[in-house]
XYZ file of C-alpha atoms in Angstrom:
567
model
C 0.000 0.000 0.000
C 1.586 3.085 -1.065
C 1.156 6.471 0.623
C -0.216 9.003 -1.792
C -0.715 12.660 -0.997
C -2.707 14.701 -3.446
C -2.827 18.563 -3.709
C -5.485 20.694 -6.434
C -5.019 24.068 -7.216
C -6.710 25.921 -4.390
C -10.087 27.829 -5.365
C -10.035 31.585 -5.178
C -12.147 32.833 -2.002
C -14.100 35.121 -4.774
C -17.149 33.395 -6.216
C -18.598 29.769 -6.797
C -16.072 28.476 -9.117
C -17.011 27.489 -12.977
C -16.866 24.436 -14.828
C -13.592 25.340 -16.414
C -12.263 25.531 -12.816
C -13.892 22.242 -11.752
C -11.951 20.482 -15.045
C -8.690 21.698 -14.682
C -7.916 20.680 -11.153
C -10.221 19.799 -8.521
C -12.499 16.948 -10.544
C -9.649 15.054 -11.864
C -7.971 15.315 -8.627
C -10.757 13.770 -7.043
C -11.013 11.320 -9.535
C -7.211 10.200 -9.520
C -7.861 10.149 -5.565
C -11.106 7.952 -5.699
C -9.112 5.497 -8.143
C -6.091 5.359 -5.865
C -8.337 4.745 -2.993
C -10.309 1.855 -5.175
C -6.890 -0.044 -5.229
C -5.909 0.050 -1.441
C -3.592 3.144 -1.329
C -3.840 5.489 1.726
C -4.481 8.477 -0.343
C -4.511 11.886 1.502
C -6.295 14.560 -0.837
C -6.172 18.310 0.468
C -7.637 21.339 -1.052
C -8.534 24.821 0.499
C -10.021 27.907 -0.268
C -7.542 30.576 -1.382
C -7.896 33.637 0.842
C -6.319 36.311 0.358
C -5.284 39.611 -1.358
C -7.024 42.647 -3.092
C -10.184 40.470 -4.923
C -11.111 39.376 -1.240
C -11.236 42.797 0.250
C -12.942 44.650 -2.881
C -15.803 41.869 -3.018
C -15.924 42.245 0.801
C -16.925 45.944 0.207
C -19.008 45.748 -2.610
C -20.601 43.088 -0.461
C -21.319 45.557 2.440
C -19.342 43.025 4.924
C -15.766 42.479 6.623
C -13.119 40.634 4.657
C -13.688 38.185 7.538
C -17.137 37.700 7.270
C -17.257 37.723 3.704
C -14.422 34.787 3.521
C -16.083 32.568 6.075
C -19.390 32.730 3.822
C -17.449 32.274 0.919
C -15.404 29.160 2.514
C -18.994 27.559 3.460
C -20.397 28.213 -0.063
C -17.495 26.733 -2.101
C -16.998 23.509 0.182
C -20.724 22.792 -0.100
C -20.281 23.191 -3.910
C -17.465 20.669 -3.795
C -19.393 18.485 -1.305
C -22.257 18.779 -4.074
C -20.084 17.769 -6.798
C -18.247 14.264 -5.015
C -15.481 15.992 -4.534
C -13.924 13.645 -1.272
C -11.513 15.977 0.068
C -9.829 14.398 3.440
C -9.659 17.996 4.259
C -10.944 21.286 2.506
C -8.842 24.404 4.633
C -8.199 28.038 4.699
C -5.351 30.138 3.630
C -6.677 32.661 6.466
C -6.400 29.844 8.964
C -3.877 30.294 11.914
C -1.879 27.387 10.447
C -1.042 29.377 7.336
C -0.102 32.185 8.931
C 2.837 30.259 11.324
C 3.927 28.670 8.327
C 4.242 31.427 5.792
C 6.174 33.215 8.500
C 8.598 30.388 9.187
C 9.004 30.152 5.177
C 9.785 33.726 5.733
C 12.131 33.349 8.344
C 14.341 30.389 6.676
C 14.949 32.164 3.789
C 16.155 35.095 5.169
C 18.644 33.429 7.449
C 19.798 31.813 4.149
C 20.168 35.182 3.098
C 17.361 34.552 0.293
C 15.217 37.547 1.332
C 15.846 41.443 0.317
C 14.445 44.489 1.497
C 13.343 46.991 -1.298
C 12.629 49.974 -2.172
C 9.864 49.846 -5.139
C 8.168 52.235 -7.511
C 5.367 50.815 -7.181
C 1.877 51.772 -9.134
C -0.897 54.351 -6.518
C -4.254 54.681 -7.714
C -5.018 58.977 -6.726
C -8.707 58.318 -7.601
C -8.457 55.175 -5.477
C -6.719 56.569 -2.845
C -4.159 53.233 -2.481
C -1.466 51.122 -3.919
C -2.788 48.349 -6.605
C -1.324 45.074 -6.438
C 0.133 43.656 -9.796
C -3.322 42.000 -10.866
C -4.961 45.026 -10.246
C -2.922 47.403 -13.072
C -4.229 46.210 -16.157
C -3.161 47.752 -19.828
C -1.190 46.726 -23.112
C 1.352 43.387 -22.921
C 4.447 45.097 -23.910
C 5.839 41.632 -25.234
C 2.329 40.810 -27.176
C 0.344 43.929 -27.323
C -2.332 41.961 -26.175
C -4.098 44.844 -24.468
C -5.767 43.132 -20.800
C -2.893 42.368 -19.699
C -2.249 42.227 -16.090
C 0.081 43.823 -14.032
C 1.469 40.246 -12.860
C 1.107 38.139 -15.849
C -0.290 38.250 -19.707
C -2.852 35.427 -20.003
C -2.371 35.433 -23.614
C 1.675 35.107 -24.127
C 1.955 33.841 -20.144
C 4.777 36.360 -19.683
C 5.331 37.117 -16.020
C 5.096 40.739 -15.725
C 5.212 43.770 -13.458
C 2.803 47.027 -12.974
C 5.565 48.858 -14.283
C 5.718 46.843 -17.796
C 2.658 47.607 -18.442
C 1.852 50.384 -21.543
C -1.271 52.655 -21.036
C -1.831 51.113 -17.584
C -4.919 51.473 -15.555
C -6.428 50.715 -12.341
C -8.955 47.600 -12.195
C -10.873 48.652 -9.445
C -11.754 51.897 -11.397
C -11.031 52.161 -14.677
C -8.788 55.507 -13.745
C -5.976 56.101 -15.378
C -4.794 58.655 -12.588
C -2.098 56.610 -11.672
C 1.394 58.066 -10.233
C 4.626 55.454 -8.996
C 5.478 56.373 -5.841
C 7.835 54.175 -3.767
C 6.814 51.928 -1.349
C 9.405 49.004 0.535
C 9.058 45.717 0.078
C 10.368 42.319 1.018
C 11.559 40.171 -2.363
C 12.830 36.318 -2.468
C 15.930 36.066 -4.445
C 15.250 33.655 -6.744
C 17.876 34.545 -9.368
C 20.250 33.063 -6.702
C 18.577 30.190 -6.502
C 18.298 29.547 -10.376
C 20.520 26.719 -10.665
C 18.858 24.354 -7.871
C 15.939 25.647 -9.130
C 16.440 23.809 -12.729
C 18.186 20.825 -11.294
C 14.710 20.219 -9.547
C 12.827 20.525 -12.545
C 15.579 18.645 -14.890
C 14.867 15.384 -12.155
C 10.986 15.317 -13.042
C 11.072 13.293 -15.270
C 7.888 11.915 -14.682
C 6.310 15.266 -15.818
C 3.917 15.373 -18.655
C 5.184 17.228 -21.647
C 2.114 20.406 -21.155
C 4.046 20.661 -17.072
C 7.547 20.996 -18.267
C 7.700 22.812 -21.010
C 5.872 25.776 -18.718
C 8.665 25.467 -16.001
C 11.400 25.891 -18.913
C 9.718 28.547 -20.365
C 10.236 30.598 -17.540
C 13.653 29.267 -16.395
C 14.844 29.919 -19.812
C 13.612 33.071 -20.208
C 15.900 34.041 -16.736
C 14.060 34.437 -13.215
C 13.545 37.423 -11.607
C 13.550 38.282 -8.197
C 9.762 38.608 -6.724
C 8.266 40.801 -4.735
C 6.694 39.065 -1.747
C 4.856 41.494 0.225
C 2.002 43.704 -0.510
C 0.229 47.121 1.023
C -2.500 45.447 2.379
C -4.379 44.611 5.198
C -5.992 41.647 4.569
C -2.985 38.963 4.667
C -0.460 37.349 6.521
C 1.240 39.442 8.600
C 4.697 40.567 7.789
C 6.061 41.442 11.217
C 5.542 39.031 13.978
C 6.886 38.938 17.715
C 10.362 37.676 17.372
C 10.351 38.984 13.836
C 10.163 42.713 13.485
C 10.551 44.343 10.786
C 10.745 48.594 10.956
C 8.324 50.112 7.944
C 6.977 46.469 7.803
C 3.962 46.856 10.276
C 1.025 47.433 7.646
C 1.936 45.244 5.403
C 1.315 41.460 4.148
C 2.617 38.511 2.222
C 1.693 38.596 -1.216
C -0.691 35.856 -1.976
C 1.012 33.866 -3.873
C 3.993 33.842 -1.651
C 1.528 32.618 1.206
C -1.056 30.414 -0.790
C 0.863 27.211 -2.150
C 1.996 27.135 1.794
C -1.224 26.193 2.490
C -1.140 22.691 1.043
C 1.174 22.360 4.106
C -0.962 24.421 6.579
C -4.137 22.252 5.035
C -3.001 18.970 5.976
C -1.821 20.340 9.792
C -5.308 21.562 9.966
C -6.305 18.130 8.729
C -4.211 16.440 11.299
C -5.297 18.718 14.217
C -9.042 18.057 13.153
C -8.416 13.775 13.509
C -5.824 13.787 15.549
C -3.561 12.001 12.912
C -0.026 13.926 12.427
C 0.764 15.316 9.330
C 4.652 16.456 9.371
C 5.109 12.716 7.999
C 3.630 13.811 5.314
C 5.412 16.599 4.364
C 9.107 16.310 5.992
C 11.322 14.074 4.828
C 13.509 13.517 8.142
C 10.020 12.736 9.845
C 8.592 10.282 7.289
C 7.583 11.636 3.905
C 10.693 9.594 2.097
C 7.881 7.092 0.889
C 4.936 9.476 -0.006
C 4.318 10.362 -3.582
C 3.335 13.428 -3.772
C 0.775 14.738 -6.773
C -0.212 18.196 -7.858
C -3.028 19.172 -10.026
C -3.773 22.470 -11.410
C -4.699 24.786 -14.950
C -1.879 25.737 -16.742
C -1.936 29.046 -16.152
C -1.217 27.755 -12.053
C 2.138 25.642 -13.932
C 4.759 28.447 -13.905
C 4.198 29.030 -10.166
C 4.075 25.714 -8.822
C 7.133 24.778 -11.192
C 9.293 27.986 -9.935
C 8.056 29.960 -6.997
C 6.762 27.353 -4.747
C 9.793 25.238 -5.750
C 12.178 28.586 -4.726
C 10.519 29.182 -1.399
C 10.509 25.085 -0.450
C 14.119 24.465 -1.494
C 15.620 28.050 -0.707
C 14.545 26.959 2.827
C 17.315 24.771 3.104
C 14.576 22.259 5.226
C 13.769 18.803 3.890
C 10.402 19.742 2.711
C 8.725 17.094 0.430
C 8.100 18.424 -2.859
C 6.085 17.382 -6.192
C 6.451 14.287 -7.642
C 4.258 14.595 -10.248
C 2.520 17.862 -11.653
C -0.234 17.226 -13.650
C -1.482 20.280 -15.685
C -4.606 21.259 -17.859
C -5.189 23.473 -20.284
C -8.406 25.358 -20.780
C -12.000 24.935 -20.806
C -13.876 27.407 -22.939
C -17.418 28.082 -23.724
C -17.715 28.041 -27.085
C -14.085 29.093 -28.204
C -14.860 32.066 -25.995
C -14.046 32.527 -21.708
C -16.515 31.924 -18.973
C -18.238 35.196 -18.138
C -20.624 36.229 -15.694
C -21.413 39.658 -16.736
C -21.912 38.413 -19.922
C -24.155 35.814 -18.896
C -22.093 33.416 -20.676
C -21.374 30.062 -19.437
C -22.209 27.287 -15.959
C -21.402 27.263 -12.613
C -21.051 24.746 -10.456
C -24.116 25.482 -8.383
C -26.339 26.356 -11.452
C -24.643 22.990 -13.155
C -26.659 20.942 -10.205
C -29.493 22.769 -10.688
C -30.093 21.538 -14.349
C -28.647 17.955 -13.661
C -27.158 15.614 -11.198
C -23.174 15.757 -10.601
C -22.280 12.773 -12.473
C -23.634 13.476 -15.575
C -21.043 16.935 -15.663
C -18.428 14.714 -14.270
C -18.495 12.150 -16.672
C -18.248 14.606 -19.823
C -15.411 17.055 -17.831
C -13.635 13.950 -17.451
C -14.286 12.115 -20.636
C -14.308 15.361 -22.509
C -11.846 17.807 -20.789
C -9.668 20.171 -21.636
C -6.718 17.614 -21.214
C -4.396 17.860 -23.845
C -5.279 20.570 -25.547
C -8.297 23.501 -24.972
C -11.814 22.297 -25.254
C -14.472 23.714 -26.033
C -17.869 23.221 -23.823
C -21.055 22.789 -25.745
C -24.424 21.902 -24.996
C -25.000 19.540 -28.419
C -21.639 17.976 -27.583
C -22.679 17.638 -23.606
C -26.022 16.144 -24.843
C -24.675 13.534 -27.123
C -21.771 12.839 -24.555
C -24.412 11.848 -21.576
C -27.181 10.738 -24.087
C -24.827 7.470 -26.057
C -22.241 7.315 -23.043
C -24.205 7.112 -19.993
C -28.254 6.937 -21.188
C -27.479 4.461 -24.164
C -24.454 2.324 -23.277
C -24.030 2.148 -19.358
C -27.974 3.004 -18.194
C -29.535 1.063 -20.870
C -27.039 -2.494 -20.040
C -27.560 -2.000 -16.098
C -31.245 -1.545 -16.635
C -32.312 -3.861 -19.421
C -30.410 -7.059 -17.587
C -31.723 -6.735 -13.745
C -35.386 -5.757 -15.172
C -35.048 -8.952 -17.063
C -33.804 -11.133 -13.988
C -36.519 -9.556 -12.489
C -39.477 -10.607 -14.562
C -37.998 -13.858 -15.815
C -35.610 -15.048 -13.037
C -37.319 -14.531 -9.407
C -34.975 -11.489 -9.232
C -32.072 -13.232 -8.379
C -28.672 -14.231 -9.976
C -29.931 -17.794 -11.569
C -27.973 -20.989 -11.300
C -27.871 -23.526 -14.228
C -25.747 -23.773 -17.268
C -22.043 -23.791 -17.985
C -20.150 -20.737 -19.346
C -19.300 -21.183 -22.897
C -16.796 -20.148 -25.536
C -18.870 -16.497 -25.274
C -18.294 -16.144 -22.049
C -14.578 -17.101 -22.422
C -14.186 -14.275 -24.904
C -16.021 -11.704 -23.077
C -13.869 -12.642 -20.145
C -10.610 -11.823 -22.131
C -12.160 -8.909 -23.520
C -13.129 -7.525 -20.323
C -10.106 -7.885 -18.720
C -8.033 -5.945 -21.374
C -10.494 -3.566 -21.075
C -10.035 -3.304 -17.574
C -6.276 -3.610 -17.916
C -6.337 -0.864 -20.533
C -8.369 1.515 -17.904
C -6.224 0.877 -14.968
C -2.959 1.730 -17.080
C -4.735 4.980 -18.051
C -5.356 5.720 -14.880
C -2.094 5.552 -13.787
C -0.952 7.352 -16.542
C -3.130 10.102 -15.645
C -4.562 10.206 -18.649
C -8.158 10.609 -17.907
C -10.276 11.149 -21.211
C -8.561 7.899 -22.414
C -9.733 5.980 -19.040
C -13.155 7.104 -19.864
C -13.195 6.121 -22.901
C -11.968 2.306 -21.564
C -14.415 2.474 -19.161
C -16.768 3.040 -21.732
C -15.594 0.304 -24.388
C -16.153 -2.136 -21.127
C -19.300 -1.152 -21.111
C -20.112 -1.720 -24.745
C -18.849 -5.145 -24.155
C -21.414 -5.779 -22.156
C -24.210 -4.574 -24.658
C -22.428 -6.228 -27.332
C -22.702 -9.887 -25.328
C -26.251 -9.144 -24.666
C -26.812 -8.831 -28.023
C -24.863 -12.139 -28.725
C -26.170 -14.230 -25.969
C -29.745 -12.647 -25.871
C -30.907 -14.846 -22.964
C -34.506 -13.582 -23.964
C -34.454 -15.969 -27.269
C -32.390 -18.587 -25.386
C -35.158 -18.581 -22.520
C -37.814 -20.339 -25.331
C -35.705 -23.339 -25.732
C -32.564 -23.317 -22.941
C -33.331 -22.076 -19.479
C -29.527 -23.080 -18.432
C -28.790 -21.081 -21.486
C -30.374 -18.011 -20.619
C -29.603 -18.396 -17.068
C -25.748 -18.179 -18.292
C -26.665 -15.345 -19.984
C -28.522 -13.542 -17.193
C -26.044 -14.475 -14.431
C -22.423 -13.537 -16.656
C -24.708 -9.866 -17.143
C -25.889 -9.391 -13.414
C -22.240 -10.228 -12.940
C -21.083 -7.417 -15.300
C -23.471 -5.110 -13.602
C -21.201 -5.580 -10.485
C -18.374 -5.088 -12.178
C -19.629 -1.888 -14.344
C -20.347 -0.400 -10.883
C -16.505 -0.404 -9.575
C -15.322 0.517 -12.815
C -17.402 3.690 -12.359
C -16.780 4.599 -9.043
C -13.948 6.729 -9.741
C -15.783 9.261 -12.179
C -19.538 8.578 -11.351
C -19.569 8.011 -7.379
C -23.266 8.871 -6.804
C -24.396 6.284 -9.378
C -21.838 3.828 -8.883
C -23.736 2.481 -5.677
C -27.160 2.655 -6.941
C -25.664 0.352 -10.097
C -23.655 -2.196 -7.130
C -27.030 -2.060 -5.340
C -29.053 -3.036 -8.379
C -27.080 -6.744 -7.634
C -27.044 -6.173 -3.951
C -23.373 -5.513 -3.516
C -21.396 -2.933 -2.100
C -18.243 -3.430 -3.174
C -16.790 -0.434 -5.356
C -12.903 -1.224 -5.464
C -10.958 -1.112 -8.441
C -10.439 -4.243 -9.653
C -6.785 -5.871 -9.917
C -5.255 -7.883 -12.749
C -6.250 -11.035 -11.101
C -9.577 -10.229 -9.772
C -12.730 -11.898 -10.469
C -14.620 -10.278 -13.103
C -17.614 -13.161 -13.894
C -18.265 -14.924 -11.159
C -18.329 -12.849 -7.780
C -22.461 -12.746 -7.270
C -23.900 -15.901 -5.468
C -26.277 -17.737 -6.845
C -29.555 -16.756 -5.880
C -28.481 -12.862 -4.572
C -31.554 -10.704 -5.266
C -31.208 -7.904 -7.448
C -34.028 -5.412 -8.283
C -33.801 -2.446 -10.677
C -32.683 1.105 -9.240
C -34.589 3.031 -11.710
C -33.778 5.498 -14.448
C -29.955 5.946 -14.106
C -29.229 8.721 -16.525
C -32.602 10.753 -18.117
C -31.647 11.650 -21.978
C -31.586 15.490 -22.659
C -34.024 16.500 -25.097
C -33.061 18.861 -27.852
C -35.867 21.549 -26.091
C -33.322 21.097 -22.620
C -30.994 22.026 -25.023
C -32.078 25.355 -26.692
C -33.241 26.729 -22.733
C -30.219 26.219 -21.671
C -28.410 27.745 -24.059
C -30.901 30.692 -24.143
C -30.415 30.997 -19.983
C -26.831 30.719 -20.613
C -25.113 31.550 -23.756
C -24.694 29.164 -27.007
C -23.493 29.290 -30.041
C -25.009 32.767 -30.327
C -24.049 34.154 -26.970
């Protein structure tokens, strides 16, 4: 049993999160988890809300509230969401937890005794109209490497460049729109990471595990040279700068920047975790107390890559402690809506709470997972979502589950029948199945998710394709042991149908294992039973409708509620 410890990107504290969000990290790190956790592993799989920094405090105003009371609302309304969604989090924290806060200082603290850590004095971007200094994300204007011209004053979402206010041409203030902007200096701490280059790319050069997508992000940025970053911010909603034992003179009214503090709280998560259960969790992340044999998985959008791949990397290592770090990275690209972005002012694609209220979880999980934005963008649509759920789930997996117990029922007793010997059929759909299964678990471990959907979903046209062959409803005229070979080798695939989905669909996974009145939803191994693990004479009894069809009329409200083709 290996020890696995899996981290996704943490959600922003700002808003219920979109289905772009839910793609690129937290689904498939719930499904990798739920798979790992299928096969026996002790999987630990932390996530928080992200906390911190000028979108918290602006939404707090326009909100009317504290930053306080506005996060703790926020925190309640995103962990429901993921609750909502399957997502089975050992532990779902807080950046603004006291946890963080210890731990972003000590971060603080070892790198400036290994002389990592700088005071400066910065020119530094101060809204007049505003009456404050704007963080980097908060100066927008023209990419002076792309011209692209909504460009942010940290980064340029459409060349990735990491950027200052400063770089910016024509900048402006986000919060405004004014363009009464002045530099006026301001001192701040920065974490030397041109000194730490070299280490830096020896980390990265020994992952060579990494996907291609993870990699070539990281060298992108090496290659292009680091830069020193600024790590503090004129805030007050943050972690502290100066602490007792830790002054720091001009220091007082300022904070970390966020993304100094916020990958630190994959670390703070899991000590909340542990002081929640009473488990530890420093074996989890130290190496000298126990981490040597955990594997240690990341997952996270792109756009997350060249932070997790440098910055994190520069605060863990310039440390000089023996912090675990990431074993594997796994990194997504985008989800669009219609070749265009998610928007809510525009009224343009789903959230994850307005996802639930047109269907159940499983049916968006199945088609983020089997359709995401994995190796390339994707594009959402509603035709493509429709014909996804309609042949995948309605046609292929519903229809097989259905059609076989409703058949046991009526013809059977509604139990698994004895009588018969398995034949050559049944010898090939045993071979079949287990290649399929074979071919699922090896995607799975690969990481590569749309093609483990797409084995789960050739096991389950096996089924409907010995149905077909064996069609115990003909056989029953002339051969009960026949049909009753037929019946039992389905009811049997039923069972097996319902672990193979437990990864992706966990909410109808059970109802499918309970259709055959079994519980059992672990993965199976190479040498595992596949036709023969239901007693004769278990009763089974249908579930009911597992996946509805969407109707074309489904179709065109949606898209009128929430953009289409023509939004």
């Amino acid at each position: 049993m290996a020890r696995i410890l899996i981290t996704s990107a943490l959600p922003y504290i700002n808003g219920i999160k979109h289905l772009g969000n839910l793609a690129g990290s937290m689904l498939p790190a719930d499904v990798w988890a739920r798979f790992k956790r299928g096969q026996g592993h002790d999987v630990l799989y932390i996530c928080a809300t992200d906390e911190h920094g000028t979108p918290a405090e602006l939404a707090a105003a326009a909100a009317g509230q504290d930053v306080r009371t506005y996060c703790d609302e926020q925190h309640l309304i995103q962990r429901r969401a993921g609750e909502a969604f399957g997502l089975s989090y050992d532990w779902f924290g807080r950046s603004s937890n006291p946890q963080n806060h210890r731990l972003t200082q000590h971060f603080a603290e070892a790198l400036e005794a290994n002389s990592l850590i700088e005071e400066r004095v910065d020119r530094m971007i101060y809204s007049i109209d505003d009456a404050r200094f704007l963080p980097d994300r908060y100066v927008e204007g023209t990419c002076p490497h792309c011209a692209y011209p909504k460009a942010r004053g940290d980064q340029c979402d459409n060349c990735g460049r990491l950027l200052d206010p400063t770089d910016l041409i024509d900048p402006y203030s986000a919060v405004s729109g004014s363009q009464n902007l002045e530099v006026r200096d301001t001192r701040h701490l920065y974490l030397l990471q041109t000194k730490i280059e070299p280490q830096i790319r020896a980390w990265v050069d020994g992952k060579t595990g990494w996907q291609q997508l993870a990699k070539s992000i990281a060298y992108k940025h090496l290659d292009e040279g680091l830069i020193d970053r600024g790590i503090t911010r004129d805030l007050a909603w943050g972690v502290p700068v100066t602490k007792d034992g830790f002054p720091r003179p001009g220091m007082e009214d300022k904070v970390f920047y966020v993304w100094f503090d916020a990958p630190i709280e994959y670390i703070a998560a899991t000590e909340e975790w542990a002081d929640a259960t009473g488990r530890t969790w420093r074996d989890w992340w130290r190496l000298d107390e126990g981490a040597e044999d955990v594997r240690y998985v990341q997952f996270m959008g792109k756009d997350n890559v060249a932070f997790h791949t440098v910055s994190f990397p520069a605060t863990i290592i310039g440390s000089g402690e023996p912090w675990k770090t990431v074993d594997q990275l796994k990194a997504f690209n985008w989800l669009n809506w219609y070749g265009g972005k998610f928007s809510t002012s525009q009224k343009r694609g789903v959230f994850m709470d307005q996802a639930l209220e047109l269907l159940p979880a499983d049916y968006w999980r199945w088609h983020l997972t089997a359709y995401g934005p994995e190796h390339s963008d994707a594009a959402f649509t509603w035709e493509q979502f429709q014909g996804a759920i309609n042949k995948d789930l309605a046609d292929v997996l519903g229809n097989f589950v259905n059609r076989i117990v409703k058949f046991a029922e009526s013809k059977f007793d509604g139990v698994v029948p004895e009588g018969g010997e398995p034949g050559p059929v049944e010898a090939k759909l045993e071979a079949d199945v287990r290649a399929a299964i074979a071919d699922a678990t090896e995607q799975f471990e690969a990481m590569e998710f749309r093609k483990a959907a797409q084995a789960l979903r050739g096991a389950w046209v096996l089924g409907n394709e010995y149905l077909q062959e064996a069609a115990p409803w003909t056989a029953l005229k002339t051969d009960r042991d026949r049909a009753a070979v037929g019946v039992r080798t389905g009811l049997n695939l039923v069972a097996l149908f319902a672990r193979l989905a437990a990864p992706i669909l966990p909410f109808t996974a059970p109802r499918i294992a309970a259709s055959v009145g079994v519980e059992d939803l672990s993965w199976p191994g190479a040498g595992a039973e596949v036709l023969n693990t239901l007693p004769v004479g278990q009763a089974v009894a249908a579930q009911g409708v597992l996946f509805s069809k969407i109707e074309d009329a489904q179709v065109a409200e949606w898209s009128a509620r929430f953009g289409g083709a023509e939004g």
